[in-house]
Coordinates of C-alpha atoms and ligand atoms in Angstrom, one line a residue:
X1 CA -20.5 -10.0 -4.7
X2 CA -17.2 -11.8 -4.2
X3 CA -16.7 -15.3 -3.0
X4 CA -13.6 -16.3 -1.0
X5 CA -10.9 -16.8 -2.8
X6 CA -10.2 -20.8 -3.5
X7 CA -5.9 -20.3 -3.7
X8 CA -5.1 -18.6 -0.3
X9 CA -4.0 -20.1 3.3
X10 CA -6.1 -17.5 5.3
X11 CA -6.3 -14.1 2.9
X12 CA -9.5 -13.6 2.5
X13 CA -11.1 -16.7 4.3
X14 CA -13.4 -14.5 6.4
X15 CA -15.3 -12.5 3.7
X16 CA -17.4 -9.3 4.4
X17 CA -18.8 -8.0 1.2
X18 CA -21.0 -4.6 1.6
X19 CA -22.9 -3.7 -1.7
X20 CA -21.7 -0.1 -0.6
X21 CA -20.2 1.6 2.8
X22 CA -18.4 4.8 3.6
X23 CA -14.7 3.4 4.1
X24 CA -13.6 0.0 4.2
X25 CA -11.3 0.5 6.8
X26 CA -13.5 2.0 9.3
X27 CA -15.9 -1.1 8.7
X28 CA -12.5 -3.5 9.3
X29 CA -11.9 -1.4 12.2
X30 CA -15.0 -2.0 13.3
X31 CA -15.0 -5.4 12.8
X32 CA -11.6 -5.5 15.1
X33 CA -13.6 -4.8 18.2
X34 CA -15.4 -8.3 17.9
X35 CA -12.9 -11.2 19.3
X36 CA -14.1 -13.6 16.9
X37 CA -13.1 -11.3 13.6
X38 CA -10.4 -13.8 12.2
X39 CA -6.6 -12.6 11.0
X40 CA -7.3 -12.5 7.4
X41 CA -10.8 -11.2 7.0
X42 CA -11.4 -8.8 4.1
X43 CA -13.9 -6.3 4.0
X44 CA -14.6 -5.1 0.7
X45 CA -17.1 -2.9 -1.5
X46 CA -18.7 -2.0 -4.4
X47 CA -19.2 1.6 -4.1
X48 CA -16.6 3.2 -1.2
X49 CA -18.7 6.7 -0.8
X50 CA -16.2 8.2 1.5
X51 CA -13.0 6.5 1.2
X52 CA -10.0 7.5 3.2
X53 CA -6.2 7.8 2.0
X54 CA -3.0 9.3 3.8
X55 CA -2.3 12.9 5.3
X56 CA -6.5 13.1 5.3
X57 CA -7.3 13.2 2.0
X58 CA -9.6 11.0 0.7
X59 CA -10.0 8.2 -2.4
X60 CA -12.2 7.8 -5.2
X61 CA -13.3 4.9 -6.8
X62 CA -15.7 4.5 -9.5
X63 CA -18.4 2.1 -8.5
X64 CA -17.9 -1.9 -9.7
X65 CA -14.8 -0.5 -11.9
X66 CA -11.9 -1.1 -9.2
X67 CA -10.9 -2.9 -6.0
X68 CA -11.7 -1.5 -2.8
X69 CA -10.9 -3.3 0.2
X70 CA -9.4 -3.6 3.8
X71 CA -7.0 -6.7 5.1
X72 CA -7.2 -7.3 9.1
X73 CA -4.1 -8.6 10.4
X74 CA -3.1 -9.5 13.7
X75 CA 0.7 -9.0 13.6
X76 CA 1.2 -9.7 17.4
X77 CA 4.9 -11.5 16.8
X78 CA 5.9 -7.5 15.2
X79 CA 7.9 -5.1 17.1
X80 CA 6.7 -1.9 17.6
X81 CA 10.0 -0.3 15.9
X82 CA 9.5 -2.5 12.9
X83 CA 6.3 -0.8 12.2
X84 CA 6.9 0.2 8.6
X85 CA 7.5 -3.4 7.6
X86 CA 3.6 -3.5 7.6
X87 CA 3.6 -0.9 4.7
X88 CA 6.7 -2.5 3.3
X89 CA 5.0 -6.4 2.5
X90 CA 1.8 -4.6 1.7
X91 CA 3.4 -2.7 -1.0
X92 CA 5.4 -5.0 -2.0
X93 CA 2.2 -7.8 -2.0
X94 CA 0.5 -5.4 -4.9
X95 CA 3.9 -5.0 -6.5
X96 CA 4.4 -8.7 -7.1
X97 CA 1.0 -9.1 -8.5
X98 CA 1.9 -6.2 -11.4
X99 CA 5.1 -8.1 -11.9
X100 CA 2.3 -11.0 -12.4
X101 CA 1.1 -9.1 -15.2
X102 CA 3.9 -8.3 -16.8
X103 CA 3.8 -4.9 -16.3
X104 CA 8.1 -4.1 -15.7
X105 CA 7.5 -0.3 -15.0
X106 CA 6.1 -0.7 -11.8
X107 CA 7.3 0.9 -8.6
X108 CA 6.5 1.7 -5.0
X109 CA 6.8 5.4 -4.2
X110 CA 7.9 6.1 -0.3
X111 CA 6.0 5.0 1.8
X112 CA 3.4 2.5 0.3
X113 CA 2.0 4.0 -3.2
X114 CA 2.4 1.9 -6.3
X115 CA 2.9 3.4 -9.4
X116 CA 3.2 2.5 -12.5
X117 CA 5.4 4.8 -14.8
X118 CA 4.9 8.5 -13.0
X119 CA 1.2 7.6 -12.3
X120 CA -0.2 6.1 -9.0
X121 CA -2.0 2.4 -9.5
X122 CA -3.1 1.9 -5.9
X123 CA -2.8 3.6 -2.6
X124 CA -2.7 2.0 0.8
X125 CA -3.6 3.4 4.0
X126 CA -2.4 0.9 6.6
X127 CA -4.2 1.5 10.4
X128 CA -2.7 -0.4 13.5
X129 CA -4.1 -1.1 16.6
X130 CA -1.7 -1.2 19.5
X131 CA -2.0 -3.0 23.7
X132 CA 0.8 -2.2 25.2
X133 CA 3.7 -2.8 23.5
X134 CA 2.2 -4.7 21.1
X135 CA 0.1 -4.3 17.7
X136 CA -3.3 -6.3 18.2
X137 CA -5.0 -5.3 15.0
X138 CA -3.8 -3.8 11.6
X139 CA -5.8 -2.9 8.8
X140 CA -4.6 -2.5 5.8
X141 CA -6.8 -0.3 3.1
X142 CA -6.1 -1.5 -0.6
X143 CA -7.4 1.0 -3.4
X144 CA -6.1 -0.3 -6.6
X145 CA -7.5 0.9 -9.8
X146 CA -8.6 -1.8 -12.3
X147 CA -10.9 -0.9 -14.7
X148 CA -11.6 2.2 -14.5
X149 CA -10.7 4.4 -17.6
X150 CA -11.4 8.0 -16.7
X151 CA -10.1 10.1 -13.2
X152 CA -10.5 13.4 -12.6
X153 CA -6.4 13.9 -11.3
X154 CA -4.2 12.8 -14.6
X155 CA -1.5 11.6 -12.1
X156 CA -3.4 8.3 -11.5
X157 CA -4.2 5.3 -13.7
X158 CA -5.6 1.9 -13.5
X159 CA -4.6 -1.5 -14.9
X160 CA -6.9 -1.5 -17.7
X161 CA -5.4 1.6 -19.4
X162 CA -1.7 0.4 -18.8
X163 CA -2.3 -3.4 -20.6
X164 CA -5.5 -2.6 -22.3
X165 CA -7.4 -5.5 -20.9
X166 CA -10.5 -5.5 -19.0
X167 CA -10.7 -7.9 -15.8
X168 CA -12.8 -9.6 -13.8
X169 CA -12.4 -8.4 -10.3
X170 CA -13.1 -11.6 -8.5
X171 CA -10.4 -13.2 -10.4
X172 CA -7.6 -10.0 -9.5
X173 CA -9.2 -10.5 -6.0
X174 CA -7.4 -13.7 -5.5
X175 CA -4.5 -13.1 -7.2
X176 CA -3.9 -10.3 -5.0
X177 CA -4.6 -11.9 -1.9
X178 CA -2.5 -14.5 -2.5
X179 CA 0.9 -12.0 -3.2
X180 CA -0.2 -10.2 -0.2
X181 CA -0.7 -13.2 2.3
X182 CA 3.1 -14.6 1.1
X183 CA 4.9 -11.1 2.1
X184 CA 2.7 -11.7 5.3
X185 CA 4.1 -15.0 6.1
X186 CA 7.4 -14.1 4.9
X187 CA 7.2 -10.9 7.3
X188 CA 6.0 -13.5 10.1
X189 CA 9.0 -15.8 8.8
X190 CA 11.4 -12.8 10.1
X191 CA 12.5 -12.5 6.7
X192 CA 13.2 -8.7 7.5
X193 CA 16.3 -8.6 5.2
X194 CA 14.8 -9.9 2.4
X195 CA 11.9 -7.7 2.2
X196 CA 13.8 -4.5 2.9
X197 CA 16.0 -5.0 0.0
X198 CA 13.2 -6.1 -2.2
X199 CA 11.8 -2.9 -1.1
X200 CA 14.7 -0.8 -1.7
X201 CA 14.7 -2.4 -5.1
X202 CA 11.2 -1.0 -6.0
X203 CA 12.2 2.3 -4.3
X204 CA 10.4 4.8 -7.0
X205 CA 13.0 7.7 -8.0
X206 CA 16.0 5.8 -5.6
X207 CA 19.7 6.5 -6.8
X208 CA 18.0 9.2 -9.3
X209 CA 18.4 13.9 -8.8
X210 CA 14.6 14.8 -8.3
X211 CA 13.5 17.9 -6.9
X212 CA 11.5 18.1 -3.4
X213 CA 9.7 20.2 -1.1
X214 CA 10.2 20.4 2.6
X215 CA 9.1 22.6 5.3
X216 CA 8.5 25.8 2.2
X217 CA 11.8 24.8 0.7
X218 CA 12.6 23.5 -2.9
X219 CA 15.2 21.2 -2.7
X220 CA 17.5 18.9 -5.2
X221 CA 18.0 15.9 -4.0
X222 CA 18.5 11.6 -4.3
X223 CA 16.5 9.4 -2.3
X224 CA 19.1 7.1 -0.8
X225 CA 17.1 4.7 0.9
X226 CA 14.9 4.4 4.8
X227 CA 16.1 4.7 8.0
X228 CA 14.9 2.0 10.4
X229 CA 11.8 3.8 11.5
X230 CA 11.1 3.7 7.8
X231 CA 11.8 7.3 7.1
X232 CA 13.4 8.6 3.6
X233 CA 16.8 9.2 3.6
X234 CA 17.4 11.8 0.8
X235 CA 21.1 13.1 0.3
X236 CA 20.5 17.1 -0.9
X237 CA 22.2 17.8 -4.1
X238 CA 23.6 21.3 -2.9
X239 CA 25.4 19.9 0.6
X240 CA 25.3 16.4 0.5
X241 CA 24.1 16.1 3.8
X242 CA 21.6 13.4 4.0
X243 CA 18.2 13.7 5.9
X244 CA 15.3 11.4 6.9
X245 CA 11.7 12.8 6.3
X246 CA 8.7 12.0 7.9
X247 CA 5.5 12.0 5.7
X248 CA 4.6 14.8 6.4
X249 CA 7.9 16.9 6.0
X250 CA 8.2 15.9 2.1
X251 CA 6.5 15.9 -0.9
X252 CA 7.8 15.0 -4.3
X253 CA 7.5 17.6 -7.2
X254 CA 9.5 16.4 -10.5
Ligands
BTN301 C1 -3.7 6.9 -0.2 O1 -3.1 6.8 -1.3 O2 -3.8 8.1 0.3 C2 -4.3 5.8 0.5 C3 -5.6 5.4 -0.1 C4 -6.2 4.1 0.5 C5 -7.6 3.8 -0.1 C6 -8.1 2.5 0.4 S1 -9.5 2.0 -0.5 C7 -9.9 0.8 0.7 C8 -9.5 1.4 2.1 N1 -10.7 2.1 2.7 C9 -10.4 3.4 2.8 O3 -11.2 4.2 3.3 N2 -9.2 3.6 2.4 C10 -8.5 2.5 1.9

C-alpha cells in the first residue's frame, strides 16, 4: 500500500496501487485510454509478475523488496524530434535522487539505465503515445532496486547493498517523485540545454577507450556524446571516424 506522496506538485497525485499485476506500464497504458487519467498518475505494485524492460526482455523484481512503478505524462508542449529528452529527465530524475543519498559513483548508461559503479540500479522503459504530430501520453516504467539483496545476473544491484541501509519504500517513493517531477518541469520550462549537459555529465563510460559490439563486430572505441535524435556518438579507436548507434546496433562489452 502507498499513500500519495505529501512533497510533490502533481507526481504522484493520482495513485493506482495493485497488490500485484503483470507490468506496470501496460496497466498505465491502460489507464491512458480513460480521459480523466490525470498527468502525473502512478501506477505501482508489489509484486510485477511479468515486467517489461528494453529490446523485449523482461524485469524482475522481488516482491515488496524494490520499487516498481509507471509515471503517465502528457508532454503535449514536446516536439516529436526532442523525443529522447523524455529518457534524458527521467534518468536524470533517479540520478539526482542517488546524488540525494550520497552515493558519488552513480551514472546513467546510454540511453536511460542507471548504474551505480559497473552494476545497473534501475532500468527504465519509457512508452509514448503519439496524435499526429504530437505525443498525447508517455509512460515512463521505473524499476529501481532498493532492498533487495540477492539477483540471479551479478551485473545488477540495489541501494541496500551499495549504502548498507534498509528503506522504507513509501518514504524513497516520494523522494523519487519529487526529483523526477522537477526534471519534468524543467523539461516543460525548455530548459533543453541544461538538461543535455547534465546528461552528458552523467554519461556512463564518456571521454573513456571501452570496447563495443556492433552489427558482429568488436570495436574499440570512446563514447563522445548524442546526436540530436539521441543516438551515441562513439569515435572508433582504429579510424577515428565517429558513428551514432541506435539501440539496437550497440552493445557494451568492457
Ligand atoms: C530495462 O532496463 O530494460 C527497463 C526495465 C523497466 C522496468 C520497469 S518496472 C516498472 C515498469 N513496468 C514494466 O513492465 N517495466 C517498467
Amino acid at each position: 500500500m502507498y499513500k500519495i506522496p505529501a512533497n510533490t506538485l502533481f507526481m504522484g497525485g493520482n495513485l493506482v496501487f495493485v497488490p500485484e499485476c503483470h507490468s506496470t506500464n501496460t496497466l498505465a497504458l491502460q489507464l491512458c485510454q480513460q480521459p480523466s487519467t490525470p498527468e502525473g498518475t502512478v501506477v505501482i505494485t508489489n509484486n510485477q509478475t511479468a515486467g517489461r524492460g528494453q529490446r523485449g526482455n523482461s524485469w524482475e523484481a522481488q516482491p515488496g523488496m524494490n520499487l516498481t512503478l509507471s509515471v503517465i505524462l502528457k508532454p503535449v508542449f514536446l516536439d516529436l524530434k526532442d523525443q529522447f529528452y523524455l529518457n534524458m529527465i527521467i534518468s536524470l530524475g533517479i540520478h539526482d535522487y542517488l546524488v540525494t543519498k550520497k552515493i558519488s559513483n552513480s551514472h546513467i548508461k546510454w540511453p536511460n539505465d542507471v548504474m551505480v559503479g559497473r552494476k545497473k540500479l534501475c532500468g527504465i522503459l519509457i512508452e509514448n503515445q503519439i496524435q499526429g504530430s504530437r505525443f498525447t501520453n508517455s509512460v515512463a516504467g521505473v524499476g529501481i532496486n532498493i532492498n533487495q539483496q540477492n539477483f540471479t545476473n551479478d551485473t545488477a544491484t540495489s541501494l541496500s547493498i551499495v549504502t548498507g541501509t534498509e528503506y522504507i519504500l513509501q518514504d524513497e517513493l516520494e523522494q523519487l517523485l519529487q526529483k523526477i517531477e522537477a526534471r519534468y518541469l524543467q523539461l516543460r520550462q525548455n530548459a533543453h540545454a541544461k538538461i543535455k549537459s547534465n546528461y552528458l555529465n552523467a554519461l556512463y563510460w564518456k571521454g573513456e577507450t571501452h570496447q563495443f559490439a556492433s552489427h558482429g563486430e568488436n570495436f574499440s572505441g570512446v563514447i563522445q556524446g548524442i546526436d540530436d535524435a539521441g543516438r551515441l556518438n562513439v569515435q572508433r579507436s582504429d579510424t577515428h571516424e565517429v558513428k551514432s548507434f541506435d539501440l539496437k546496433e550497440i552493445s557494451y562489452l568492457q
